[in-house]
Amino acid sequence: MEIRSSDSLYLDWTGNALALGFFQDEVAVTGDLAQLDEKLAGTLQELISEEEFTGKANTSVVSRVGGNKQIRKLILVGLGKIEEFTENSLRLAAATIAPIAGSSTSLAINFPLFQDNPTATAGAITEGIFLALHEDNRFKSEAPENGTKLAIVELLGLGGTEAAIARAEKICSGVILARELVAAPANILTPITMAQTAQEIANLHNLDVEVLGQEECEKLGMGAFLGVAKASEFPPQFIHLIYKPPGKPRRKLAIVGKGLTFDSGGLNLKVGSGSGIEKMKMDMGGGAATLGAAKAIAQLQPDVEVHFISAVTENMISGGAMHPGDILTASNGKTIEVNNTDAEGRLTLADALVFAEKLGVEAIVDLATLTGACVIALGDDIAGMWSTQESLAKELKAAAELAGEKLWQMPLEEKYWEKMKSKIADMKNTGSRAGGSITAALFLKQFITDTPWVHLDIAGPVWADKKSGVNNAGATGFPVRTLVNWVLS
Ligand code: BES
Ligand code: MG
Ligand code: ZN
C-alpha cells in the first residue's frame, strides 16, 4: 500500500472510494458538497439523512454509489466536536475508515486540517491507516482471503506532505515491530531470537549493539537479573542498542524495557484459570516497545543519543530455579529477599537501571508490564507513570498526548516503602496487595541514584482484547509512539 498526497479536490477525484470527514452537527450539504452530491445523484444527502449521520466522533456511514463510474463508494466519518478537535481525532477517523475501504483498490481522504498544519494532519492520518490495517498472519498456514486490497491512498489537499507521510511510516514500522514481538509466542520469541532481532535492527539501521550473555552479566554483578534467569533453558541476553546522531548530541537518554519472553511466575507459579499464565508471552512488552522505538528512531535520525536496553530472559521453574526466600545481590550492591518469585520484572529491571545510569544519561524512562495491580487501578487502556522529576513527567505526558496514548501519573508514596522492608536483606521484592503498583515503582527507585527517571507500568495497554481506535485485537505496540515523540521533543 502506498500513501501519497496531492492538491487534488474531491470534486475532481476519480477512483474507488472517497472518504469525507465531518465535524459533529456540521453536516449541511452546501457549497462544494452540494456539487459533489449532484455529481453522485443525491447519494451524499441521502446517506446523511437516512443513516442520521451527525459527525459524532468515531461514527461512520458508507454507501455504494450506483451508476457513477468516477467514485464507487462514499464513506463519511465523524470527527467529533470541532472544539475537541485534536491530531488524534484525525488518527482515529483514519483508523475507522481504513478497514471499511479495505476492499477497495484506491481511496481518497478529505479531512479538515488540524491547526492549519498539513504536516501534522498528514502524519496523523498516515499513522491511523497503517496501524488500523496491520494484521498479523505470520502464524497462519494460509493468509486469510479477506486480507486488505487497498493499493493507493491519496490524501487530498495535502500536497507537499511526502516527508510527513514518510516519517509516520517509519514510526509505524517501529510500532508494528513491537506488536509482532509481543504477539509472538514464547516458543518462537525466546531470549535468543529477541537478541537476534536487536542485532537485525542494528544491522539494518546502523545502530551500535552489544548483547551481554551469562558470563558478562556475572562480571557486572547482575545478581538480580541472573536470579530470575536461573531456570530458563535459554541463556540470559542483556540487549544494549545505541543510536548516536552524526553531530554532537543535544541530549543523551536511555529507554529501558522489561523483557520477560515468558513469565510463568517461577516457583510462585501462576496457577488457576484466573492467573493469566497463558498471556504471559506479552511480558516482554516493554522490551518490544524499546526495540520498536529503536527501529523508528534509527530511521528518523534525531540529534539525540539514545540507549535502548532490555534484560531479556524467561521466568521458569526447574530444579535450578530461584527459590522463594532467596537473597540476591544486584549490580549496585543492594541485597533483595525474593519473597515472591513472580515479582520478577523488577529484579531484571534493577540491574538494567543500574546499567543505564552508569552510561551517564540525562534521563531514564523504563517501561514494563510490571503489575496486575496497575491494571486494577487504571484498567486496560491507561499506563501508570511514576517520576522523580516533574519536568520529565511533563515531557512524557506531552509526548503521550500527541500520540493519543494514555498515561496517568501515580504517586511515589515513600511511606509505602515500609511494606518492602526485609529483616534479613536490604529489601524484599514484594509488599502487600494494596498499592502493589506503587511499591513496585518504589522498588525500582532503589536502583536509581540521581538521574531523572520515569517508570511506565504498561501491563494494561500492551494488549487489547478487542479492536479499538488504531489497535486491532491483540498486541498494540504501546507506547512506541510516545517514546518517539519524547526523544524528538
Ligand atoms: N508480568 C506480571 C504482571 C502482569 C500482570 C502483566 C498482568 C500483565 C498482565 C508480573 O511479573 C507479576 O507477576 N506481577 C505480580 C506481582 C506480585 C507477585 C507482587 C502481580 O501483579 O500479581
Ligand atoms: Mg511475574
Ligand atoms: Zn512479569
CSV table of N, CA and C in Angstrom, one decimal, residues 32-114:
chain,number,residue,atom,x,y,z
A,32,ASP,N,-19.3,23.2,-2.1
A,32,ASP,CA,-18.7,22.1,-2.9
A,32,ASP,C,-19.4,20.7,-2.6
A,33,LEU,N,-19.8,20.6,-1.4
A,33,LEU,CA,-20.5,19.3,-1.0
A,33,LEU,C,-21.8,19.2,-1.9
A,34,ALA,N,-22.5,20.3,-2.1
A,34,ALA,CA,-23.7,20.2,-2.9
A,34,ALA,C,-23.4,19.8,-4.3
A,35,GLN,N,-22.3,20.4,-4.8
A,35,GLN,CA,-21.8,20.0,-6.2
A,35,GLN,C,-21.5,18.5,-6.3
A,36,LEU,N,-20.8,18.0,-5.2
A,36,LEU,CA,-20.5,16.6,-5.2
A,36,LEU,C,-21.8,15.8,-5.1
A,37,ASP,N,-22.7,16.2,-4.3
A,37,ASP,CA,-24.0,15.5,-4.2
A,37,ASP,C,-24.7,15.4,-5.5
A,38,GLU,N,-24.6,16.4,-6.3
A,38,GLU,CA,-25.2,16.5,-7.6
A,38,GLU,C,-24.6,15.4,-8.5
A,39,LYS,N,-23.2,15.4,-8.4
A,39,LYS,CA,-22.4,14.5,-9.3
A,39,LYS,C,-22.8,13.1,-8.9
A,40,LEU,N,-23.1,12.8,-7.6
A,40,LEU,CA,-23.3,11.5,-7.1
A,40,LEU,C,-24.8,11.2,-7.1
A,41,ALA,N,-25.6,12.0,-7.8
A,41,ALA,CA,-27.1,11.7,-7.9
A,41,ALA,C,-27.8,11.7,-6.6
A,42,GLY,N,-27.3,12.6,-5.6
A,42,GLY,CA,-28.0,12.7,-4.4
A,42,GLY,C,-27.6,11.7,-3.3
A,43,THR,N,-26.6,10.9,-3.6
A,43,THR,CA,-26.2,9.8,-2.6
A,43,THR,C,-25.7,10.4,-1.3
A,44,LEU,N,-25.0,11.6,-1.4
A,44,LEU,CA,-24.4,12.2,-0.1
A,44,LEU,C,-25.5,12.6,0.8
A,45,GLN,N,-26.5,13.4,0.3
A,45,GLN,CA,-27.5,13.9,1.2
A,45,GLN,C,-28.4,12.7,1.7
A,46,GLU,N,-28.7,11.7,0.8
A,46,GLU,CA,-29.4,10.6,1.2
A,46,GLU,C,-28.8,9.8,2.3
A,47,LEU,N,-27.5,9.6,2.2
A,47,LEU,CA,-26.7,8.9,3.2
A,47,LEU,C,-26.8,9.6,4.6
A,48,ILE,N,-26.6,10.9,4.5
A,48,ILE,CA,-26.6,11.6,5.8
A,48,ILE,C,-28.0,11.5,6.4
A,49,SER,N,-29.0,11.7,5.6
A,49,SER,CA,-30.4,11.7,6.2
A,49,SER,C,-30.8,10.3,6.6
A,50,GLU,N,-30.6,9.4,5.8
A,50,GLU,CA,-31.2,8.0,6.1
A,50,GLU,C,-30.4,7.4,7.3
A,51,GLU,N,-29.2,7.6,7.3
A,51,GLU,CA,-28.4,7.0,8.4
A,51,GLU,C,-28.3,7.9,9.6
A,52,GLU,N,-29.0,9.0,9.6
A,52,GLU,CA,-28.9,10.0,10.6
A,52,GLU,C,-27.5,10.3,11.1
A,53,PHE,N,-26.7,10.5,10.1
A,53,PHE,CA,-25.2,10.8,10.4
A,53,PHE,C,-25.1,12.2,10.9
A,54,THR,N,-24.4,12.3,12.0
A,54,THR,CA,-24.3,13.7,12.6
A,54,THR,C,-22.8,14.1,12.7
A,55,GLY,N,-21.9,13.3,12.4
A,55,GLY,CA,-20.5,13.6,12.5
A,55,GLY,C,-19.9,13.4,13.9
A,56,LYS,N,-20.7,12.6,14.7
A,56,LYS,CA,-20.2,12.2,16.0
A,56,LYS,C,-18.8,11.5,15.9
A,57,ALA,N,-18.0,11.7,16.9
A,57,ALA,CA,-16.6,11.0,16.8
A,57,ALA,C,-16.7,9.5,16.7
A,58,ASN,N,-15.9,9.0,15.8
A,58,ASN,CA,-15.8,7.5,15.6
A,58,ASN,C,-17.0,6.9,15.1
A,59,THR,N,-17.9,7.7,14.4
A,59,THR,CA,-19.0,7.0,13.7
A,59,THR,C,-18.7,7.1,12.2
A,60,SER,N,-19.3,6.2,11.5
A,60,SER,CA,-19.1,6.3,10.0
A,60,SER,C,-20.3,5.7,9.3
A,61,VAL,N,-20.5,6.1,8.1
A,61,VAL,CA,-21.5,5.5,7.3
A,61,VAL,C,-21.0,5.3,5.9
A,62,VAL,N,-21.5,4.4,5.2
A,62,VAL,CA,-20.9,4.1,3.9
A,62,VAL,C,-22.0,3.7,2.9
A,63,SER,N,-21.8,4.1,1.7
A,63,SER,CA,-22.7,3.7,0.6
A,63,SER,C,-22.0,3.5,-0.7
A,64,ARG,N,-22.6,2.5,-1.4
A,64,ARG,CA,-22.2,2.3,-2.8
A,64,ARG,C,-22.8,3.5,-3.6
A,65,VAL,N,-22.1,3.9,-4.6
A,65,VAL,CA,-22.6,5.0,-5.5
A,65,VAL,C,-23.1,4.3,-6.8
A,66,GLY,N,-24.4,4.2,-6.9
A,66,GLY,CA,-24.9,3.5,-8.1
A,66,GLY,C,-24.7,4.3,-9.4
A,67,GLY,N,-24.3,3.6,-10.4
A,67,GLY,CA,-24.2,4.2,-11.7
A,67,GLY,C,-23.0,5.1,-11.9
A,68,ASN,N,-22.5,5.6,-10.9
A,68,ASN,CA,-21.4,6.5,-11.0
A,68,ASN,C,-20.1,5.8,-11.3
A,69,LYS,N,-19.4,6.1,-12.3
A,69,LYS,CA,-18.2,5.4,-12.6
A,69,LYS,C,-17.0,6.1,-12.0
A,70,GLN,N,-17.2,7.3,-11.6
A,70,GLN,CA,-16.0,8.1,-11.1
A,70,GLN,C,-15.6,7.7,-9.7
A,71,ILE,N,-16.7,7.6,-8.9
A,71,ILE,CA,-16.5,7.2,-7.5
A,71,ILE,C,-17.4,6.1,-7.2
A,72,ARG,N,-17.0,5.0,-6.6
A,72,ARG,CA,-17.9,3.8,-6.4
A,72,ARG,C,-18.4,3.6,-5.0
A,73,LYS,N,-17.7,4.3,-4.1
A,73,LYS,CA,-18.1,4.1,-2.7
A,73,LYS,C,-17.8,5.4,-2.0
A,74,LEU,N,-18.8,5.8,-1.1
A,74,LEU,CA,-18.7,7.0,-0.4
A,74,LEU,C,-18.7,6.7,1.1
A,75,ILE,N,-17.7,7.2,1.8
A,75,ILE,CA,-17.6,6.9,3.2
A,75,ILE,C,-17.6,8.2,4.0
A,76,LEU,N,-18.5,8.4,4.9
A,76,LEU,CA,-18.5,9.6,5.8
A,76,LEU,C,-18.1,9.2,7.2
A,77,VAL,N,-17.2,10.0,7.7
A,77,VAL,CA,-16.7,9.7,9.1
A,77,VAL,C,-16.8,10.9,10.0
A,78,GLY,N,-17.2,10.6,11.2
A,78,GLY,CA,-17.3,11.7,12.2
A,78,GLY,C,-16.0,12.0,12.9
A,79,LEU,N,-15.7,13.4,13.0
A,79,LEU,CA,-14.5,13.8,13.6
A,79,LEU,C,-14.8,14.3,15.1
A,80,GLY,N,-16.1,14.3,15.4
A,80,GLY,CA,-16.5,14.8,16.8
A,80,GLY,C,-16.6,16.3,16.8
A,81,LYS,N,-16.7,16.9,18.0
A,81,LYS,CA,-17.0,18.3,18.1
A,81,LYS,C,-15.7,19.1,17.7
A,82,ILE,N,-16.0,20.2,17.0
A,82,ILE,CA,-14.9,21.0,16.5
A,82,ILE,C,-14.0,21.5,17.6
A,83,GLU,N,-14.6,21.8,18.8
A,83,GLU,CA,-13.8,22.4,19.9
A,83,GLU,C,-13.0,21.3,20.6
A,84,GLU,N,-13.3,20.0,20.3
A,84,GLU,CA,-12.5,18.9,20.8
A,84,GLU,C,-11.5,18.3,19.8
A,85,PHE,N,-11.4,19.0,18.7
A,85,PHE,CA,-10.6,18.5,17.6
A,85,PHE,C,-9.1,18.5,17.9
A,86,THR,N,-8.5,17.3,17.8
A,86,THR,CA,-7.0,17.2,18.0
A,86,THR,C,-6.4,16.3,16.9
A,87,GLU,N,-5.1,16.2,16.9
A,87,GLU,CA,-4.5,15.4,15.9
A,87,GLU,C,-5.0,14.0,16.0
A,88,ASN,N,-5.4,13.6,17.2
A,88,ASN,CA,-5.8,12.2,17.5
A,88,ASN,C,-7.2,12.0,16.9
A,89,SER,N,-8.0,13.0,16.7
A,89,SER,CA,-9.3,12.9,16.1
A,89,SER,C,-9.1,12.4,14.6
A,90,LEU,N,-8.1,12.9,14.0
A,90,LEU,CA,-7.8,12.5,12.6
A,90,LEU,C,-7.2,11.1,12.5
A,91,ARG,N,-6.4,10.8,13.5
A,91,ARG,CA,-5.8,9.4,13.6
A,91,ARG,C,-6.9,8.4,13.7
A,92,LEU,N,-7.8,8.7,14.6
A,92,LEU,CA,-8.9,7.7,14.9
A,92,LEU,C,-9.9,7.7,13.7
A,93,ALA,N,-10.2,8.8,13.1
A,93,ALA,CA,-11.1,8.8,11.9
A,93,ALA,C,-10.4,8.0,10.8
A,94,ALA,N,-9.1,8.2,10.6
A,94,ALA,CA,-8.4,7.4,9.5
A,94,ALA,C,-8.5,5.9,9.9
A,95,ALA,N,-8.3,5.6,11.1
A,95,ALA,CA,-8.4,4.2,11.6
A,95,ALA,C,-9.7,3.6,11.4
A,96,THR,N,-10.8,4.4,11.5
A,96,THR,CA,-12.2,4.0,11.3
A,96,THR,C,-12.4,3.6,9.8
A,97,ILE,N,-11.9,4.5,8.9
A,97,ILE,CA,-12.3,4.3,7.5
A,97,ILE,C,-11.4,3.2,6.8
A,98,ALA,N,-10.2,3.1,7.3
A,98,ALA,CA,-9.2,2.2,6.6
A,98,ALA,C,-9.8,0.8,6.4
A,99,PRO,N,-10.4,0.1,7.5
A,99,PRO,CA,-10.9,-1.2,7.2
A,99,PRO,C,-12.2,-1.2,6.3
A,100,ILE,N,-12.9,-0.1,6.4
A,100,ILE,CA,-14.1,-0.1,5.6
A,100,ILE,C,-13.7,0.0,4.1
A,101,ALA,N,-12.7,0.8,3.8
A,101,ALA,CA,-12.2,1.0,2.5
A,101,ALA,C,-11.3,-0.2,2.0
A,102,GLY,N,-11.0,-1.0,2.9
A,102,GLY,CA,-10.0,-2.1,2.7
A,102,GLY,C,-10.2,-2.9,1.5
A,103,SER,N,-11.5,-3.1,1.1
A,103,SER,CA,-11.8,-3.9,-0.1
A,103,SER,C,-11.7,-3.1,-1.4
A,104,SER,N,-11.5,-1.8,-1.3
A,104,SER,CA,-11.4,-1.0,-2.5
A,104,SER,C,-9.9,-1.0,-2.9
A,105,THR,N,-9.7,-0.6,-4.1
A,105,THR,CA,-8.3,-0.6,-4.6
A,105,THR,C,-7.7,0.8,-4.3
A,106,SER,N,-8.5,1.8,-4.5
A,106,SER,CA,-7.9,3.2,-4.2
A,106,SER,C,-8.9,3.9,-3.3
A,107,LEU,N,-8.3,4.7,-2.5
A,107,LEU,CA,-9.1,5.5,-1.5
A,107,LEU,C,-8.6,6.9,-1.5
A,108,ALA,N,-9.5,7.9,-1.5
A,108,ALA,CA,-9.1,9.3,-1.3
A,108,ALA,C,-9.7,9.8,0.0
A,109,ILE,N,-8.9,10.5,0.7
A,109,ILE,CA,-9.3,11.0,2.0
A,109,ILE,C,-9.3,12.5,2.0
A,110,ASN,N,-10.5,13.1,2.4
A,110,ASN,CA,-10.6,14.6,2.5
A,110,ASN,C,-11.0,14.9,3.9
A,111,PHE,N,-10.0,15.3,4.7
A,111,PHE,CA,-10.3,15.7,6.1
A,111,PHE,C,-9.9,17.2,6.3
A,112,PRO,N,-10.5,17.9,7.2
A,112,PRO,CA,-10.0,19.2,7.5
A,112,PRO,C,-8.6,19.2,8.1
A,113,LEU,N,-7.9,20.3,8.0
A,113,LEU,CA,-6.5,20.4,8.5
A,113,LEU,C,-6.6,20.6,10.0
A,114,PHE,N,-5.7,20.0,10.7
A,114,PHE,CA,-5.6,20.2,12.1
A,114,PHE,C,-4.6,21.5,12.3
